[in-house]
Tab-separated table of C-alpha atoms in Angstrom:
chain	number	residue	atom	x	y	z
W	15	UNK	CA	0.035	37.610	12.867
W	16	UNK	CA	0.362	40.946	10.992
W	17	UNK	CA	-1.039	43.032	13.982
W	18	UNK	CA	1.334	44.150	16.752
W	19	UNK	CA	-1.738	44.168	19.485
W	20	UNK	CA	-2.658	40.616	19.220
W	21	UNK	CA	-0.549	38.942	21.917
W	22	UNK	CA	-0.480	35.179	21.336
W	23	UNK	CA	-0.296	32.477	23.933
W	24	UNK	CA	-0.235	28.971	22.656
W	25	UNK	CA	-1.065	26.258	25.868
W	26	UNK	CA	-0.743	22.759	25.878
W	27	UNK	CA	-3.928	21.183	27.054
W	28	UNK	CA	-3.661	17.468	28.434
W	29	UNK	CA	-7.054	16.811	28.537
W	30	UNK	CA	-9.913	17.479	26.472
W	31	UNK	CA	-11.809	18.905	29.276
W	32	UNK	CA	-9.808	21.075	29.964
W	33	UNK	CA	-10.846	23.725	26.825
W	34	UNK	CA	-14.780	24.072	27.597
W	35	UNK	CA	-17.263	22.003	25.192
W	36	UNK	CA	-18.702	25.484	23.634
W	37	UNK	CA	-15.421	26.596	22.828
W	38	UNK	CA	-13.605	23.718	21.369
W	39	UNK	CA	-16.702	23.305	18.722
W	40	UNK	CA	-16.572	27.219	18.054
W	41	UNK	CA	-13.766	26.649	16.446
W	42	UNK	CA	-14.263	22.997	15.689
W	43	UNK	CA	-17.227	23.483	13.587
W	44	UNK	CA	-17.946	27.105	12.499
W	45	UNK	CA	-20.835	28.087	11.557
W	46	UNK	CA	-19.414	28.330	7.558
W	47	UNK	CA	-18.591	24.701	7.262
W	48	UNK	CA	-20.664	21.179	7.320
W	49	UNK	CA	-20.795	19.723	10.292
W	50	UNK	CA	-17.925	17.066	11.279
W	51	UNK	CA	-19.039	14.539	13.660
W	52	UNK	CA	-15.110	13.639	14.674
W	53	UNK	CA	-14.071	17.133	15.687
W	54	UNK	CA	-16.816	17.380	17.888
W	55	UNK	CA	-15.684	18.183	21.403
W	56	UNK	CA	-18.014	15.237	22.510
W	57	UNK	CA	-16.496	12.542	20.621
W	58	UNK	CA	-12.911	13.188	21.861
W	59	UNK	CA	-14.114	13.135	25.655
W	60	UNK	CA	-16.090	9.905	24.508
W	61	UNK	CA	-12.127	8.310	23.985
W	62	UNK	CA	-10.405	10.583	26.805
W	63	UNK	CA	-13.333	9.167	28.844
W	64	UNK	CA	-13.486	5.743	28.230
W	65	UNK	CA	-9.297	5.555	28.150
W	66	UNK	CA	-9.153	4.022	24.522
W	67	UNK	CA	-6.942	7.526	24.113
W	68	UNK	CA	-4.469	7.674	27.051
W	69	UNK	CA	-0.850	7.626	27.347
W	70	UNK	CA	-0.990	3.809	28.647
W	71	UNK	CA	-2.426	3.330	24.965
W	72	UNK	CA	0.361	5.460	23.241
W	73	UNK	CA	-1.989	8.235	22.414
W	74	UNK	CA	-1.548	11.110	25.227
W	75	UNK	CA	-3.361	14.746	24.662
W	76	UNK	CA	-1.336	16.897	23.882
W	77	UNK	CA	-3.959	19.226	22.117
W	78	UNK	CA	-2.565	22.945	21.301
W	79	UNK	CA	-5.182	26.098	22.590
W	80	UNK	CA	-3.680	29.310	20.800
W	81	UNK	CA	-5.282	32.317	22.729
W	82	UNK	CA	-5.066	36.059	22.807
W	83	UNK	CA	-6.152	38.536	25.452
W	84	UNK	CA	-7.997	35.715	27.445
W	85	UNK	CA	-9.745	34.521	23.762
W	86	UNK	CA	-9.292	31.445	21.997
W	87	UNK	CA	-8.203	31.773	18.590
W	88	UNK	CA	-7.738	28.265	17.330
W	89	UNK	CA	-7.004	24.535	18.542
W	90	UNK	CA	-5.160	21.836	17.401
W	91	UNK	CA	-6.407	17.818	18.252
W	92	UNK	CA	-2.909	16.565	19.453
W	93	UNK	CA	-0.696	13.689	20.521
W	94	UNK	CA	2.339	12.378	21.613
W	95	UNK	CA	2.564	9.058	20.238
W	96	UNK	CA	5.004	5.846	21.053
W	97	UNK	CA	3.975	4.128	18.339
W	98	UNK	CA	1.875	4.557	14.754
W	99	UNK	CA	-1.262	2.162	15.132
W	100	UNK	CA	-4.647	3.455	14.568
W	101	UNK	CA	-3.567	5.929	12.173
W	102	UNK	CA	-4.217	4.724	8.612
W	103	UNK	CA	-1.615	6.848	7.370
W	104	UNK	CA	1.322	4.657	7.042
W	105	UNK	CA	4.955	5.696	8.320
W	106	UNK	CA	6.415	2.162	9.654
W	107	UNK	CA	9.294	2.153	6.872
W	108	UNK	CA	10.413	5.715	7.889
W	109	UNK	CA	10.427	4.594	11.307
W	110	UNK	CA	12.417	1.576	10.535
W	111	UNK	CA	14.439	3.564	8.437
W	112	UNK	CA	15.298	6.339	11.426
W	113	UNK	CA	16.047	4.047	13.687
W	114	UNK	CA	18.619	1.836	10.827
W	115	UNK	CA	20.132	5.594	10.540
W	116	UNK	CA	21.009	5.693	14.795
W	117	UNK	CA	17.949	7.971	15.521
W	118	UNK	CA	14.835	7.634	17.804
W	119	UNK	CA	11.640	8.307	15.584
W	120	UNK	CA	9.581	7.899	18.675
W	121	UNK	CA	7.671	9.764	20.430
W	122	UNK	CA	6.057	11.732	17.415
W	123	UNK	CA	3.314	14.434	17.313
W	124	UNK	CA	0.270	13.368	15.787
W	125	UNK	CA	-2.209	15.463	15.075
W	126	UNK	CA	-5.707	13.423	13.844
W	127	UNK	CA	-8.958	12.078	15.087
W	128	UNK	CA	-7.618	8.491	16.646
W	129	UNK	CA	-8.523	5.356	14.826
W	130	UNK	CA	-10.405	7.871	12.180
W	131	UNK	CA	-9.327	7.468	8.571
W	132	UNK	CA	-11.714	10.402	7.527
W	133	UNK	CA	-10.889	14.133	6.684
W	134	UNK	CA	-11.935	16.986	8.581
W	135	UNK	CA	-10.129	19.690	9.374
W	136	UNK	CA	-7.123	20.148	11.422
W	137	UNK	CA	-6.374	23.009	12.340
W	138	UNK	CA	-9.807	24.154	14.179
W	139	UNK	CA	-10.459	28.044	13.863
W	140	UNK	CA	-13.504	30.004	14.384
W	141	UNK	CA	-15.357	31.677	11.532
W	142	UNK	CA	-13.448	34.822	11.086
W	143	UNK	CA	-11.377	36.430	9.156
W	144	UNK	CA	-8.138	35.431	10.975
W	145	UNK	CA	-8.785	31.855	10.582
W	146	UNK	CA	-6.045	32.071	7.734
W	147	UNK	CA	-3.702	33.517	10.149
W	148	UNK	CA	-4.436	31.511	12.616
W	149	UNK	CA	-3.914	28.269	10.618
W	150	UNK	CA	-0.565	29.501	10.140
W	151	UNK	CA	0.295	30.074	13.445
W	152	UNK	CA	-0.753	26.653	14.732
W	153	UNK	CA	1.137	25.434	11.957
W	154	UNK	CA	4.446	27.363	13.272
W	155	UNK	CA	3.591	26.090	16.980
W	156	UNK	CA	3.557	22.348	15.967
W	157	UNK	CA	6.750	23.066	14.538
W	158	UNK	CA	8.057	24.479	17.744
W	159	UNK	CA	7.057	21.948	19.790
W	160	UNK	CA	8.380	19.415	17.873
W	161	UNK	CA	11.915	20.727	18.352
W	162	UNK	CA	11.725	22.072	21.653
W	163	UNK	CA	10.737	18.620	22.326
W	164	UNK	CA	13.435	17.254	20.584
W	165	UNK	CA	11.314	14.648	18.774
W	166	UNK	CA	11.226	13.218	15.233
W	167	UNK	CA	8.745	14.993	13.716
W	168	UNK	CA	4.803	15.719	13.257
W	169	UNK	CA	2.062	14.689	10.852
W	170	UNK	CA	-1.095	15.769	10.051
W	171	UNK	CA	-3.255	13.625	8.808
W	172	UNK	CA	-6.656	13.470	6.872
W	173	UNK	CA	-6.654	16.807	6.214
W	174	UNK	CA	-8.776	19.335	4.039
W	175	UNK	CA	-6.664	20.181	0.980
W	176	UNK	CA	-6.500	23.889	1.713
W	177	UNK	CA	-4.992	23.108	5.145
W	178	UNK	CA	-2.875	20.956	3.214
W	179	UNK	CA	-2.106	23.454	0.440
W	180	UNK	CA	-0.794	25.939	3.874
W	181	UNK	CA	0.993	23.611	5.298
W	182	UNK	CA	3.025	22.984	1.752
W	183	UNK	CA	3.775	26.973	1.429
W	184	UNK	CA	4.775	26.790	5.322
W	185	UNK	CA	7.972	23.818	3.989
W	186	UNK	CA	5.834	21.186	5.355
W	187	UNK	CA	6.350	18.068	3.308
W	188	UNK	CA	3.112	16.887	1.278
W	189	UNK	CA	1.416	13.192	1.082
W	190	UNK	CA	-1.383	11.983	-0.770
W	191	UNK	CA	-3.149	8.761	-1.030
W	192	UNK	CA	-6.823	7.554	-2.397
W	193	UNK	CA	-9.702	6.468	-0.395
W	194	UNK	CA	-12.947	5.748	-2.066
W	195	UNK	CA	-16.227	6.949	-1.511
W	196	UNK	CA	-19.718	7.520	-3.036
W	197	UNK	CA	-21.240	10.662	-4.318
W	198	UNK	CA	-24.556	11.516	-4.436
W	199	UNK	CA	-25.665	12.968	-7.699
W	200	UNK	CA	-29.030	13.781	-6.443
W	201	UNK	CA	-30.274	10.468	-6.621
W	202	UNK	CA	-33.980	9.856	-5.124
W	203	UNK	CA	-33.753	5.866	-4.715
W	204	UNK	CA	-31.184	3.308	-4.896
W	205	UNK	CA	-32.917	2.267	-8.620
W	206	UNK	CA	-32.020	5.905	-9.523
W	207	UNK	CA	-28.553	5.200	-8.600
W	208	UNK	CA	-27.997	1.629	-10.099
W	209	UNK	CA	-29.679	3.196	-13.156
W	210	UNK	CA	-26.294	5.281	-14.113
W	211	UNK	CA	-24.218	1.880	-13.751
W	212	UNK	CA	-22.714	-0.083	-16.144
W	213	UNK	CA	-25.203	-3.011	-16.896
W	214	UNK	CA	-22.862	-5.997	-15.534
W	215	UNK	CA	-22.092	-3.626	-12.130
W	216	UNK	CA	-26.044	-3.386	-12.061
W	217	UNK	CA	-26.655	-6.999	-12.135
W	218	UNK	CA	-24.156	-7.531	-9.738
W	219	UNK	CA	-25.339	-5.391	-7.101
W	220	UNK	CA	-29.070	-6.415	-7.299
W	221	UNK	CA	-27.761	-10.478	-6.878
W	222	UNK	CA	-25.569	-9.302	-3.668
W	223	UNK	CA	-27.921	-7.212	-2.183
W	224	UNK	CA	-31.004	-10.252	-2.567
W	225	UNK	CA	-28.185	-12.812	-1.660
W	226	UNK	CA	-26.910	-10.924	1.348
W	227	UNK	CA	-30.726	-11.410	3.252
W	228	UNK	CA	-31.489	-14.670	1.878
W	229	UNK	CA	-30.649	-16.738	4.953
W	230	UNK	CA	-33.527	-14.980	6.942
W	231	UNK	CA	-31.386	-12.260	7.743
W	232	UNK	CA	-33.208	-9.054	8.603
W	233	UNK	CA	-31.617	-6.028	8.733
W	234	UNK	CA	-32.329	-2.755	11.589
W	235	UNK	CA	-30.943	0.941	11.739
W	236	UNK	CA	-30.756	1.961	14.434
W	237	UNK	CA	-30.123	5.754	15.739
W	238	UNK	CA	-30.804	8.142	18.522
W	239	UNK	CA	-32.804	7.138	21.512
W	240	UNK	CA	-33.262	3.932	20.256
W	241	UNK	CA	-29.611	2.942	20.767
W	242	UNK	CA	-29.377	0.877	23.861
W	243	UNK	CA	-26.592	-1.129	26.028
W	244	UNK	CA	-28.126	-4.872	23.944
W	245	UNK	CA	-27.358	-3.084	20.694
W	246	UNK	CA	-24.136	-2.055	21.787
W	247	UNK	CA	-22.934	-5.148	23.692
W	248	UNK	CA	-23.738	-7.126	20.339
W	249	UNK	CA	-21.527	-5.143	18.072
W	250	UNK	CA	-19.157	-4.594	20.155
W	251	UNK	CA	-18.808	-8.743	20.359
W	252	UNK	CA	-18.704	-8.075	16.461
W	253	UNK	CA	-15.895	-5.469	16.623
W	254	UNK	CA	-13.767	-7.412	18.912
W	255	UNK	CA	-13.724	-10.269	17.069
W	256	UNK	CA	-12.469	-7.470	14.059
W	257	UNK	CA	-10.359	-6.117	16.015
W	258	UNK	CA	-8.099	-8.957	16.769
W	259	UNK	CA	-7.487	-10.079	13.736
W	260	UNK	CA	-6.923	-7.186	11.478
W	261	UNK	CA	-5.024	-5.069	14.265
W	262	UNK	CA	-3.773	-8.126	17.145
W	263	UNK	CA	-6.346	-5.719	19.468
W	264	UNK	CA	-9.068	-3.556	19.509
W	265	UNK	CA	-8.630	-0.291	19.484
W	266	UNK	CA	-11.749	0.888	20.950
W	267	UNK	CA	-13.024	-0.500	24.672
W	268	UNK	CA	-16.364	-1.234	25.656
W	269	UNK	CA	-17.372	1.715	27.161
W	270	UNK	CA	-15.890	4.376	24.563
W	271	UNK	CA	-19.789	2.943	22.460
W	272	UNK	CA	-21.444	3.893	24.842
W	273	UNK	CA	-20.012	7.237	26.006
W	274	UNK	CA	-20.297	7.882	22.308
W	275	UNK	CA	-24.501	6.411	22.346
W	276	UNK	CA	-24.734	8.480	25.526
W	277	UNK	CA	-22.944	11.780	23.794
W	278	UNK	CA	-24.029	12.215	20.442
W	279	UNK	CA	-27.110	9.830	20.095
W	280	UNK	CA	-28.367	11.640	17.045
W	281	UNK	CA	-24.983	11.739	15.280
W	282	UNK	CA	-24.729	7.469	15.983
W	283	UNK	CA	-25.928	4.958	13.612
W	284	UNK	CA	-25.582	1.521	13.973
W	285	UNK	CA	-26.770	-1.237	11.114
W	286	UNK	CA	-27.286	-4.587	13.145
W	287	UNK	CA	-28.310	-7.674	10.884
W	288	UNK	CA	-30.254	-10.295	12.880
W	289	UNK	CA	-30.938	-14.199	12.121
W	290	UNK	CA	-33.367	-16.274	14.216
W	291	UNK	CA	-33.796	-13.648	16.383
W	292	UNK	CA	-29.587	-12.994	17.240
W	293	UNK	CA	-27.361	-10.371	16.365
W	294	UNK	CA	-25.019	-11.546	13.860
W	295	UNK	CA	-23.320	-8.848	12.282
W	296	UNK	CA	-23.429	-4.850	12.290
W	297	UNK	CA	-21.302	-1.967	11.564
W	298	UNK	CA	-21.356	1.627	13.227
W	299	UNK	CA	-21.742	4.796	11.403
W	300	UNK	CA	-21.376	8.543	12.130
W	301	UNK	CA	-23.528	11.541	10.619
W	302	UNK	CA	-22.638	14.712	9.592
W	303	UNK	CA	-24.285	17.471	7.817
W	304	UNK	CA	-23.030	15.946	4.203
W	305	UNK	CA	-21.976	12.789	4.743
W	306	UNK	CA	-21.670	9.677	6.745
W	307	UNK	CA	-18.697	7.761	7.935
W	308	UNK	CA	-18.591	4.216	7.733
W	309	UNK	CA	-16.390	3.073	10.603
W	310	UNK	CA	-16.062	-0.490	12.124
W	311	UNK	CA	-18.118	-3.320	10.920
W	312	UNK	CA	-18.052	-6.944	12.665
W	313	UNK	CA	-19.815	-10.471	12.417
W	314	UNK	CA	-19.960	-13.618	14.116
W	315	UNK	CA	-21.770	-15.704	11.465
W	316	UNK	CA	-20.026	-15.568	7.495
W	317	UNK	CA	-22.734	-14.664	5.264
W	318	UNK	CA	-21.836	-13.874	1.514
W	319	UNK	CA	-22.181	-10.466	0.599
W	320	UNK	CA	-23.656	-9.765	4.181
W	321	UNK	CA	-20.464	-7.262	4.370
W	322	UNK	CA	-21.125	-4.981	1.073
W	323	UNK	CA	-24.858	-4.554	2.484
W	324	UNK	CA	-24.600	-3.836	5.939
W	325	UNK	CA	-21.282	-1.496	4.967
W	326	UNK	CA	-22.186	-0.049	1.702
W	327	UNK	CA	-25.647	-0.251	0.353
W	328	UNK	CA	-27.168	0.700	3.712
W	329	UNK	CA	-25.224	3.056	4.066
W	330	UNK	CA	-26.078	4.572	0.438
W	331	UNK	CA	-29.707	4.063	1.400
W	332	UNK	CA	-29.190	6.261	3.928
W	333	UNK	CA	-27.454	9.240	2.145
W	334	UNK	CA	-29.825	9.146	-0.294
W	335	UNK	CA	-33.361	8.959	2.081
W	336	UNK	CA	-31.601	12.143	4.059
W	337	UNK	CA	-30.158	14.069	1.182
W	338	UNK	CA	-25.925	13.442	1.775
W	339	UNK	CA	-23.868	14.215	-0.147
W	340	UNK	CA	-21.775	11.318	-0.127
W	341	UNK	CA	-20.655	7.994	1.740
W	342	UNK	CA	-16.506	7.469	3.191
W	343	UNK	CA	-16.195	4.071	3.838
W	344	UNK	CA	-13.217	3.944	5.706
W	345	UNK	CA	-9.621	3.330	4.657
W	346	UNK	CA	-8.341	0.894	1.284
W	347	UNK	CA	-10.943	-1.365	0.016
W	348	UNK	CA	-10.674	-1.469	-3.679
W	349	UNK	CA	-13.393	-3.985	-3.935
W	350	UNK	CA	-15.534	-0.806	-2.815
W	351	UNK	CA	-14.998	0.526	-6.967
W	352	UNK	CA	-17.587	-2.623	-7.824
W	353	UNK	CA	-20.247	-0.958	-5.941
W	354	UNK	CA	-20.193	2.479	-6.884
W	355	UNK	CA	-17.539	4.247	-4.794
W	356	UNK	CA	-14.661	6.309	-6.939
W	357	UNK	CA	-11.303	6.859	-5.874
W	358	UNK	CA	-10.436	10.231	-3.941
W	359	UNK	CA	-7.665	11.760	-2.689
W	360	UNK	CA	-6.750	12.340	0.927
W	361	UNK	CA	-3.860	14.618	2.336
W	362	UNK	CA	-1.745	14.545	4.606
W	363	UNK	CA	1.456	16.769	5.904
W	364	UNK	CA	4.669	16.138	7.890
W	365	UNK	CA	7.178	18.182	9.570
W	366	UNK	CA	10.864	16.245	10.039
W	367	UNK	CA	13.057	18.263	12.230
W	368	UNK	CA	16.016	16.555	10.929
W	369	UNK	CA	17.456	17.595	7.731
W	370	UNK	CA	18.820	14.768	5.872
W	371	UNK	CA	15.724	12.549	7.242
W	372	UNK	CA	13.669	14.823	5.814
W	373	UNK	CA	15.536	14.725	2.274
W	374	UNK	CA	14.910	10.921	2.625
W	375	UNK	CA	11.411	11.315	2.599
W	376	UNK	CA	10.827	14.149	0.210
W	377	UNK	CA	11.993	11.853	-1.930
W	378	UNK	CA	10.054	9.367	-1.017
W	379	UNK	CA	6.590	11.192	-1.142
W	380	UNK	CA	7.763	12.365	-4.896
W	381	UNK	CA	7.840	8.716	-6.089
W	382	UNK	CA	4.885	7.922	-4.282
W	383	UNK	CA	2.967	10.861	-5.289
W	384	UNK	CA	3.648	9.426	-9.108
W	385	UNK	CA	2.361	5.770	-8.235
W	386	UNK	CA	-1.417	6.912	-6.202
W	387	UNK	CA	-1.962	9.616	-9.086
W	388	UNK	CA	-1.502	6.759	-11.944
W	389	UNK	CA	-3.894	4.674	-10.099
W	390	UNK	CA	-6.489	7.261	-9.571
W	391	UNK	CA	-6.526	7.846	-13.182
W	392	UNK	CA	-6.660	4.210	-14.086
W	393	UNK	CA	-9.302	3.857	-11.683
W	394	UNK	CA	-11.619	6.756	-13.051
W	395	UNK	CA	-10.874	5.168	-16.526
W	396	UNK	CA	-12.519	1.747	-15.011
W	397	UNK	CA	-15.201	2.976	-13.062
W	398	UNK	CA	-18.442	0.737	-12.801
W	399	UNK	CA	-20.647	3.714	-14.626
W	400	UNK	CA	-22.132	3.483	-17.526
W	401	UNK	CA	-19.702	5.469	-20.267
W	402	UNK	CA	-22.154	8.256	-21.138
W	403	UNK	CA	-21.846	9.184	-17.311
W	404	UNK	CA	-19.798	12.764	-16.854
W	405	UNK	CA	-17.559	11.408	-13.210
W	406	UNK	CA	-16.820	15.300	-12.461
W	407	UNK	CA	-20.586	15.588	-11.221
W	408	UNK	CA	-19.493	13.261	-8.313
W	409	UNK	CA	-16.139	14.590	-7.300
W	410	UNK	CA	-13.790	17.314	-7.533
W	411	UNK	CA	-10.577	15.958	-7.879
W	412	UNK	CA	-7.272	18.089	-9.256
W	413	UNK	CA	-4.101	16.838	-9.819
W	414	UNK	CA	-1.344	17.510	-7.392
């Protein structure tokens, strides 16, 4: 790393209890950067715990500790994986295609928050001024593993764009795709917000959100202490029911909700919509210093529009009554555009140890690259705000 006194030892930790809670989140989340709910040492022992993340499930730790002189420099969130499920980042046809060519594409490395579509970073590094060095080297030790191991390949995904950007300079290949969220511009009430829609998205938002309660629903958030084993055993009825038909399973068991109540009560937040006194529907949220994370919703009982409140106006209530910066919703969902979310990029990198597999997709991610960027821009062009509204106040977004 530039200095011939720092001796580096990278160790393979199988277990995320095995690198002490303080310093995982040292380098998890510094002191520099917002606070990221999914890196956070507790909610990784909440699926270690609770065996939703096990080798029987096709997820085993494999996390990277680099250290030197006894100190930990940085740490990588890693697995061996049989299989791609739960990772919202899809790489079925290269599979398909490996295994048409005579190869084995599983195992793989993974390296990602399991069943987490949302960025964060990736390469975890205390605040300091090796953390670019550092990223480097973890970078360089996923590499190594992967061929030492013999396997496929690695991917990173759902990363921050600089770790991206590093990963590019260091021959990784590059993927992008869109997600969309919502971006507080400061608003102080939802009116404030509907106010800088289009007149027809306005309208259309105010008749969802009065049908979506007209049935005698009522509607609870629910957070912190208050969480308890009812709430949970209610949405998780929800979530099953989810579960099995978008995915032919859960991901998640029973207990990993209420590890994660148990762990990180404050960081929790569950939206539970109730008719004639039953639990009908809810979805579970996570809080971080900016943002909050949709992440599984569920219902037993169809009501119309039900989904967009409980999802996305609640949870753009909430950003706005604790000063977020913005809502991610999850993964896809272009019916999200209709209620105020805007299309941003995510990132994500890959390492393929084989040469002309690698070509293969290079070439792939180059014509896909074209296709997400054309809809991004078509998307911005459509947006549901009125035209006077400037879209740059809300996001960031440069081309790739």
């Amino acid at each position: 790393m530039g200095n011939a006194s720092i001796k580096l030892e990278g160790h393979i930790r199988h277990s995320i209890c095995d690198v002490p809670a303080e310093t995982w989140n040292a380098c998890a989340n510094p002191i520099d950067q917002p606070y990221n709910p999914f890196v956070d040492h507790r909610f990784f022992r909440a699926l270690e715990e609770s065996e939703s993340v096990s080798a029987e499930t096709g997820w085993q730790p494999f996390h990277i500790e680099l250290k030197s002189h006894g100190q930990t420099l940085g740490i990588v969130p890693m697995y061996v994986k049989s299989h791609s499920r739960g990772e919202f980042v899809f790489d079925g046809s290269w599979a398909n295609a490996w295994y048409g060519a005579g190869g084995q594409y599983y195992p793989k490395l993974q390296v990602s928050i399991p069943f987490t579509p949302a960025t964060g970073p990736r390469l975890l590094a205390p605040s300091d001024g090796l953390r670019a060095r550092v990223e480097d080297q973890l970078l360089h030790i996923i590499a190594q593993v992967t061929q030492k191991l013999q396997l496929s390949s690695a991917h990173i995904t759902f990363m921050p764009k600089e770790q991206w950007e590093r990963a590019g300079k260091l021959g990784w290949l590059q993927r992008i795709d869109t997600q969309f969220h919502w971006h507080n511009a400061g608003y102080d009430s939802f009116d404030h917000f509907l106010s800088e829609l289009s007149s027809k998205k306005r309208k259309n938002i105010r008749r969802e959100r009065r049908g979506a309660v007209q049935n005698g629903i009522t509607i609870e958030s629910i957070t912190g202490s208050d969480l308890k084993e009812h709430h949970w055993d209610a949405f998780y009825e929800f979530y099953v029911d989810t579960g099995y038909r978008k995915w032919g399973r859960p991901y998640l068991n029973r207990e990993f909700f209420s590890l994660v109540s148990d762990l990180m009560p404050d960081q929790t937040l569950l939206i539970l919509c109730k008719r004639d006194g039953k639990y009908v529907a809810g979805a579970i949220n996570f809080v971080g210093d900016d943002a909050i994370f949709g992440r599984n919703w569920g219902c037993i009982e169809d009501h119309r529009f039900l989904h967009f409140e409980t999802c996305y106006y609640q949870a753009i209530d909430f950003a706005i009554e604790h000063k977020l910066q913005r809502v991610e919703a999850g993964a896809q969902g272009g019916h999200k555009i209709a209620r105020g979310y805007l299309p941003q990029t995510t990132y994500s990198a890959h390492f393929i140890a084989e040469n002309s597999f690698r070509y293969a997709v290079a070439q792939f991610l180059e014509e896909e690259k074209q296709y997400v960027e054309h809809d991004i821009e078509y998307i911005e062009k459509h947006s549901p705000f009125r035209n006077d509204i400037d879209l740059s106040k809300f996001q960031q977004r440069t081309k790739v």
